[in-house]
């Protein structure tokens, strides 16, 4: 009989082609759960998944009834319900589509196998199926659905690569299109489709696909394509794209992680070598502990290789996750190695008594024993356990005996069974006169304070018989060495360090994946994903729900916000956090309120990626609501904007971006403010004209004049913005660039658009400054007088301050220092009264120039420093550079060359950043002294 189970698409169970019907939907739910489980599942876990609202006894009864239903549909031979676990048995005659897919897509899969797997994945997991009263199962179903969708995209990517390698480009196009349908925001998929279209002669379609990529990324993420995508567009446009796909790198170029050099571990390796040298005087213990992926195994391997080179005997074993119920598992592995040692060194077993060989034979029958022994009397109870431990320890010590000390390594001790821990404790304490180094490696978080292995370690440390090695993460320089050994430059090394965060396993896996021809944007290397999944797998469903909320909040979060966003009770949230801490997924930061952080960003990414779109949006909405209750600053507004956008609330997100921009601008975070405004525009904020205008204002302060022009021009396209204001501001930018003719043209255009006295006064004052810069002194004087008259008529004190400032500049230019000082003192008083920092800065600087010209250097210096403080506070970079330059001149005039050089260097550094590429071409930018 053949039983076929289909879980992708509408669920189906068929026996010999005939659909099987179940009288409860939970039978299908249980079948799906067991089918995707990689090991037997405890009944308690299944009851919590499907009948969490029942009391324990009722839930077990419901499970028994559902299992009976499932047996009737599948056949009893396919279910193992003995004991406290339930499992689906992968016997011949049972076909599960998800398992078949994973078989077809194993490493080395052919194009036809990948194509078949893709066809089988063309549908949603348990499409149209739900369990009415089981939120836990719904969550599990969502996680599996996301996981299978990701597997499908991986299959499609590999299928595209395979078809390209087979030069079947036309067949690859629809596959790439399906890939994009599943993941429309995946830019590498867009690039691959663009290339395929271009390679097959569809140039116009390739360029349209590029434009589609631009639109999607802009609308959904508010970003532009990366430079690689833009370069691809240029190559197609210019006809320089490689006419045929490049041949894939052969796998033989790959270098295994273990072949890469060991770096950043000199101190740790030296400590282990010292411990080995000390073992000549008797057994020593060395412990290597740290987080997963930190390189514990590699360190022990390097030590073992060195010991073998010196002629020492080495025995190695490790604990395995999920095998803790197999007594003495690693010890049996060590004993098996002694069998190999016996063939290499005949006669060493002669030192072991027949009784000890017989006792150990219960664990390892392969151990040779005398054939002429009298029957051995059995011993029961604790004496039997002691005799067994004594025999094992004696055999291991004898196997390692030789001219050099021996080495016993047990890796992943945190996953070992209790009987193995008993043996290790006994070995370390019992062997005092043997020349032996016992190296144990474990994950720090899995051997907590109070654990018996940690107690053993502390006892040995106090006795001076133990060494502890705790390797740290790699520095950027360490990763550069590894990258160079793999044939990559510093740019790749920096990217790998960023991705790996200095974890050696992650760094070597990324480099190995790249050497295999996999691009970094193809996803997380399999080894890394497997490690992360193994760390997440043991979590309870409740803890995983809380961790989902943590991933939405970001890598760092506090427990109060986490509780609110997860929707769980305080006790549940704390318990979940403690479980994640003990599993090494989080670590606690010394902050108040209690704050936590994922131990690696890839953990947060992986948890987040496995969330369904619906749950992701729900959690982001909760996060935004919680942030709204906090005191508001630029950071909080930015976080709210991010969460609202991810929740699909684009209009609300746009408004939060606008608020974040205003708050960022208040603290002179100009670039951040501009980014928030651009995001608000991309999200469709209704007041787009004023946002463009504000970008122009901020870009002007930053000295990014090309960006300011673009923003003001964009604002001028909307009727809601004042044409007078835009013309005036464009004129100001031209004036800052030293393009006096264009500045005057825009000022005059602004004057023609208004008869408002205050506006006329301000624009006229700026026009007067332009005339003054072009040595039209008489016209400048007339324009200034007209500006002051208009300002007084409009009772606009700000315009009056501006007009008096220009009159002061003009008087100083004409050499009338008394009049210049009087005019500037009036301007300064008005601007101080108005709390107008830019106007105060201008008046102070010009007044300082008057005192400098009069020979009052100390007064000029004090006024300029005061002006610089104000200018720095409101963030006008160009004028800040001018003030630094003026200070350099004042110190030079006073004979203080060292101080003059300090200010000159600051001025040059800022001037160099003003105007972008125009800075070197427009010399007037560097000549600003007065304004």
mmCIF file of C-alpha atoms in Angstrom, residues 375-538:
data_model
loop_
_atom_site.group_PDB
_atom_site.id
_atom_site.type_symbol
_atom_site.label_atom_id
_atom_site.label_comp_id
_atom_site.label_asym_id
_atom_site.label_seq_id
_atom_site.Cartn_x
_atom_site.Cartn_y
_atom_site.Cartn_z
ATOM 1 C CA UNK A 375 33.906 -16.472 35.220
ATOM 2 C CA UNK A 376 33.772 -12.963 36.652
ATOM 3 C CA UNK A 377 31.455 -12.397 39.545
ATOM 4 C CA UNK A 378 28.927 -9.618 38.845
ATOM 5 C CA UNK A 379 28.838 -6.652 41.164
ATOM 6 C CA UNK A 380 25.720 -4.570 41.623
ATOM 7 C CA UNK A 381 24.902 -1.076 42.923
ATOM 8 C CA UNK A 382 27.364 1.768 43.388
ATOM 9 C CA UNK A 383 30.297 -0.610 43.501
ATOM 10 C CA UNK A 384 29.573 -1.680 39.919
ATOM 11 C CA UNK A 385 29.528 1.963 38.800
ATOM 12 C CA UNK A 386 32.853 2.669 40.517
ATOM 13 C CA UNK A 387 34.399 -0.464 39.006
ATOM 14 C CA UNK A 388 33.221 0.554 35.524
ATOM 15 C CA UNK A 389 34.600 4.086 35.894
ATOM 16 C CA UNK A 390 37.891 2.741 37.221
ATOM 17 C CA UNK A 391 38.184 0.396 34.242
ATOM 18 C CA UNK A 392 37.405 3.077 31.663
ATOM 19 C CA UNK A 393 39.807 5.582 33.182
ATOM 20 C CA UNK A 394 42.572 2.970 33.421
ATOM 21 C CA UNK A 395 42.142 1.996 29.757
ATOM 22 C CA UNK A 396 42.155 5.568 28.526
ATOM 23 C CA UNK A 397 45.197 6.482 30.598
ATOM 24 C CA UNK A 398 47.056 3.394 29.385
ATOM 25 C CA UNK A 399 46.162 4.093 25.756
ATOM 26 C CA UNK A 400 47.718 7.565 26.046
ATOM 27 C CA UNK A 401 50.893 6.369 27.736
ATOM 28 C CA UNK A 402 54.074 6.981 25.739
ATOM 29 C CA UNK A 403 57.256 9.037 25.453
ATOM 30 C CA UNK A 404 55.208 12.268 25.371
ATOM 31 C CA UNK A 405 52.157 13.136 27.507
ATOM 32 C CA UNK A 406 48.810 12.048 26.121
ATOM 33 C CA UNK A 407 45.819 14.172 25.211
ATOM 34 C CA UNK A 408 42.115 13.427 25.674
ATOM 35 C CA UNK A 409 39.739 15.930 24.065
ATOM 36 C CA UNK A 410 35.975 15.949 24.602
ATOM 37 C CA UNK A 411 34.245 18.640 22.568
ATOM 38 C CA UNK A 412 30.709 19.989 23.151
ATOM 39 C CA UNK A 413 30.624 18.755 26.734
ATOM 40 C CA UNK A 414 27.440 20.781 27.253
ATOM 41 C CA UNK A 415 25.607 18.217 25.070
ATOM 42 C CA UNK A 416 27.052 15.119 26.788
ATOM 43 C CA UNK A 417 24.987 12.657 28.829
ATOM 44 C CA UNK A 418 25.173 12.429 32.628
ATOM 45 C CA UNK A 419 27.125 9.159 32.573
ATOM 46 C CA UNK A 420 29.801 10.784 30.418
ATOM 47 C CA UNK A 421 30.019 13.711 32.857
ATOM 48 C CA UNK A 422 30.419 11.209 35.700
ATOM 49 C CA UNK A 423 33.319 9.587 33.848
ATOM 50 C CA UNK A 424 35.023 12.903 33.056
ATOM 51 C CA UNK A 425 34.761 14.032 36.667
ATOM 52 C CA UNK A 426 36.151 10.720 37.864
ATOM 53 C CA UNK A 427 38.983 10.837 35.323
ATOM 54 C CA UNK A 428 40.141 14.330 36.259
ATOM 55 C CA UNK A 429 40.004 13.641 40.010
ATOM 56 C CA UNK A 430 41.306 10.048 39.893
ATOM 57 C CA UNK A 431 44.280 10.463 37.606
ATOM 58 C CA UNK A 432 46.919 12.475 39.382
ATOM 59 C CA UNK A 433 50.159 10.734 38.471
ATOM 60 C CA UNK A 434 49.400 9.998 34.769
ATOM 61 C CA UNK A 435 50.997 12.212 32.166
ATOM 62 C CA UNK A 436 47.787 13.363 30.541
ATOM 63 C CA UNK A 437 46.040 16.592 29.521
ATOM 64 C CA UNK A 438 42.249 16.408 29.504
ATOM 65 C CA UNK A 439 40.742 19.174 27.326
ATOM 66 C CA UNK A 440 37.024 19.863 27.652
ATOM 67 C CA UNK A 441 35.243 22.337 25.382
ATOM 68 C CA UNK A 442 31.780 23.711 26.072
ATOM 69 C CA UNK A 443 29.423 26.583 25.354
ATOM 70 C CA UNK A 444 29.559 29.040 28.230
ATOM 71 C CA UNK A 445 25.811 29.583 28.416
ATOM 72 C CA UNK A 446 25.114 25.839 28.588
ATOM 73 C CA UNK A 447 27.354 25.283 31.626
ATOM 74 C CA UNK A 448 25.887 27.859 34.049
ATOM 75 C CA UNK A 449 27.225 28.757 37.511
ATOM 76 C CA UNK A 450 26.635 25.862 39.857
ATOM 77 C CA UNK A 451 26.854 23.227 37.118
ATOM 78 C CA UNK A 452 28.919 20.264 38.281
ATOM 79 C CA UNK A 453 31.462 20.640 35.469
ATOM 80 C CA UNK A 454 32.021 24.254 36.452
ATOM 81 C CA UNK A 455 32.432 23.166 40.082
ATOM 82 C CA UNK A 456 35.013 20.615 38.932
ATOM 83 C CA UNK A 457 36.845 23.319 37.012
ATOM 84 C CA UNK A 458 36.914 25.686 39.984
ATOM 85 C CA UNK A 459 38.273 22.942 42.254
ATOM 86 C CA UNK A 460 41.076 22.211 39.783
ATOM 87 C CA UNK A 461 41.829 25.926 39.306
ATOM 88 C CA UNK A 462 42.174 26.372 43.083
ATOM 89 C CA UNK A 463 44.579 23.415 43.124
ATOM 90 C CA UNK A 464 46.632 24.912 40.312
ATOM 91 C CA UNK A 465 45.795 22.009 38.020
ATOM 92 C CA UNK A 466 43.533 23.699 35.454
ATOM 93 C CA UNK A 467 43.758 26.222 32.649
ATOM 94 C CA UNK A 468 40.774 28.138 31.257
ATOM 95 C CA UNK A 469 40.790 29.575 27.744
ATOM 96 C CA UNK A 470 38.046 31.959 26.623
ATOM 97 C CA UNK A 471 38.638 33.026 22.990
ATOM 98 C CA UNK A 472 37.264 36.416 21.929
ATOM 99 C CA UNK A 473 35.783 37.452 18.596
ATOM 100 C CA UNK A 474 38.186 38.306 15.791
ATOM 101 C CA UNK A 475 39.265 41.867 15.076
ATOM 102 C CA UNK A 476 38.963 43.423 11.586
ATOM 103 C CA UNK A 477 42.709 42.846 11.186
ATOM 104 C CA UNK A 478 42.345 39.144 12.010
ATOM 105 C CA UNK A 479 39.589 38.759 9.402
ATOM 106 C CA UNK A 480 41.793 40.570 6.859
ATOM 107 C CA UNK A 481 44.482 37.901 7.339
ATOM 108 C CA UNK A 482 41.953 35.095 6.773
ATOM 109 C CA UNK A 483 40.490 36.874 3.737
ATOM 110 C CA UNK A 484 43.946 37.422 2.241
ATOM 111 C CA UNK A 485 44.690 33.701 2.647
ATOM 112 C CA UNK A 486 41.477 32.961 0.737
ATOM 113 C CA UNK A 487 42.520 35.382 -2.024
ATOM 114 C CA UNK A 488 40.369 38.404 -1.147
ATOM 115 C CA UNK A 489 41.234 42.071 -0.642
ATOM 116 C CA UNK A 490 40.544 44.406 2.276
ATOM 117 C CA UNK A 491 37.151 45.495 0.916
ATOM 118 C CA UNK A 492 35.890 41.910 1.059
ATOM 119 C CA UNK A 493 37.499 41.476 4.488
ATOM 120 C CA UNK A 494 35.635 44.495 5.837
ATOM 121 C CA UNK A 495 32.344 43.144 4.489
ATOM 122 C CA UNK A 496 32.998 39.680 5.941
ATOM 123 C CA UNK A 497 33.851 41.170 9.337
ATOM 124 C CA UNK A 498 30.654 43.198 9.230
ATOM 125 C CA UNK A 499 28.587 40.118 8.339
ATOM 126 C CA UNK A 500 30.301 37.756 10.782
ATOM 127 C CA UNK A 501 30.782 40.265 13.637
ATOM 128 C CA UNK A 502 34.113 38.585 14.266
ATOM 129 C CA UNK A 503 32.833 35.041 14.877
ATOM 130 C CA UNK A 504 35.485 32.781 13.306
ATOM 131 C CA UNK A 505 33.023 30.124 12.114
ATOM 132 C CA UNK A 506 30.861 32.726 10.395
ATOM 133 C CA UNK A 507 33.859 34.477 8.832
ATOM 134 C CA UNK A 508 35.325 31.274 7.387
ATOM 135 C CA UNK A 509 31.928 30.051 6.196
ATOM 136 C CA UNK A 510 31.249 33.318 4.353
ATOM 137 C CA UNK A 511 34.656 33.169 2.693
ATOM 138 C CA UNK A 512 34.209 29.512 1.772
ATOM 139 C CA UNK A 513 30.760 30.209 0.304
ATOM 140 C CA UNK A 514 32.271 32.977 -1.801
ATOM 141 C CA UNK A 515 35.037 30.681 -3.002
ATOM 142 C CA UNK A 516 32.396 28.195 -4.062
ATOM 143 C CA UNK A 517 31.008 30.868 -6.372
ATOM 144 C CA UNK A 518 28.047 31.815 -4.156
ATOM 145 C CA UNK A 519 27.574 35.562 -3.965
ATOM 146 C CA UNK A 520 27.154 37.126 -0.554
ATOM 147 C CA UNK A 521 23.642 38.241 -1.504
ATOM 148 C CA UNK A 522 22.557 34.652 -2.194
ATOM 149 C CA UNK A 523 21.790 34.143 1.455
ATOM 150 C CA UNK A 524 23.318 32.802 4.617
ATOM 151 C CA UNK A 525 25.781 29.912 4.167
ATOM 152 C CA UNK A 526 24.236 26.554 5.032
ATOM 153 C CA UNK A 527 26.580 25.854 7.940
ATOM 154 C CA UNK A 528 25.714 29.163 9.597
ATOM 155 C CA UNK A 529 21.985 28.723 9.084
ATOM 156 C CA UNK A 530 22.200 25.204 10.496
ATOM 157 C CA UNK A 531 24.046 26.440 13.584
ATOM 158 C CA UNK A 532 21.509 29.187 14.199
ATOM 159 C CA UNK A 533 18.550 26.857 13.645
ATOM 160 C CA UNK A 534 20.007 24.370 16.119
ATOM 161 C CA UNK A 535 20.186 27.110 18.735
ATOM 162 C CA UNK A 536 16.595 28.191 18.138
ATOM 163 C CA UNK A 537 15.077 24.701 17.902
ATOM 164 C CA UNK A 538 14.952 23.846 21.643
#
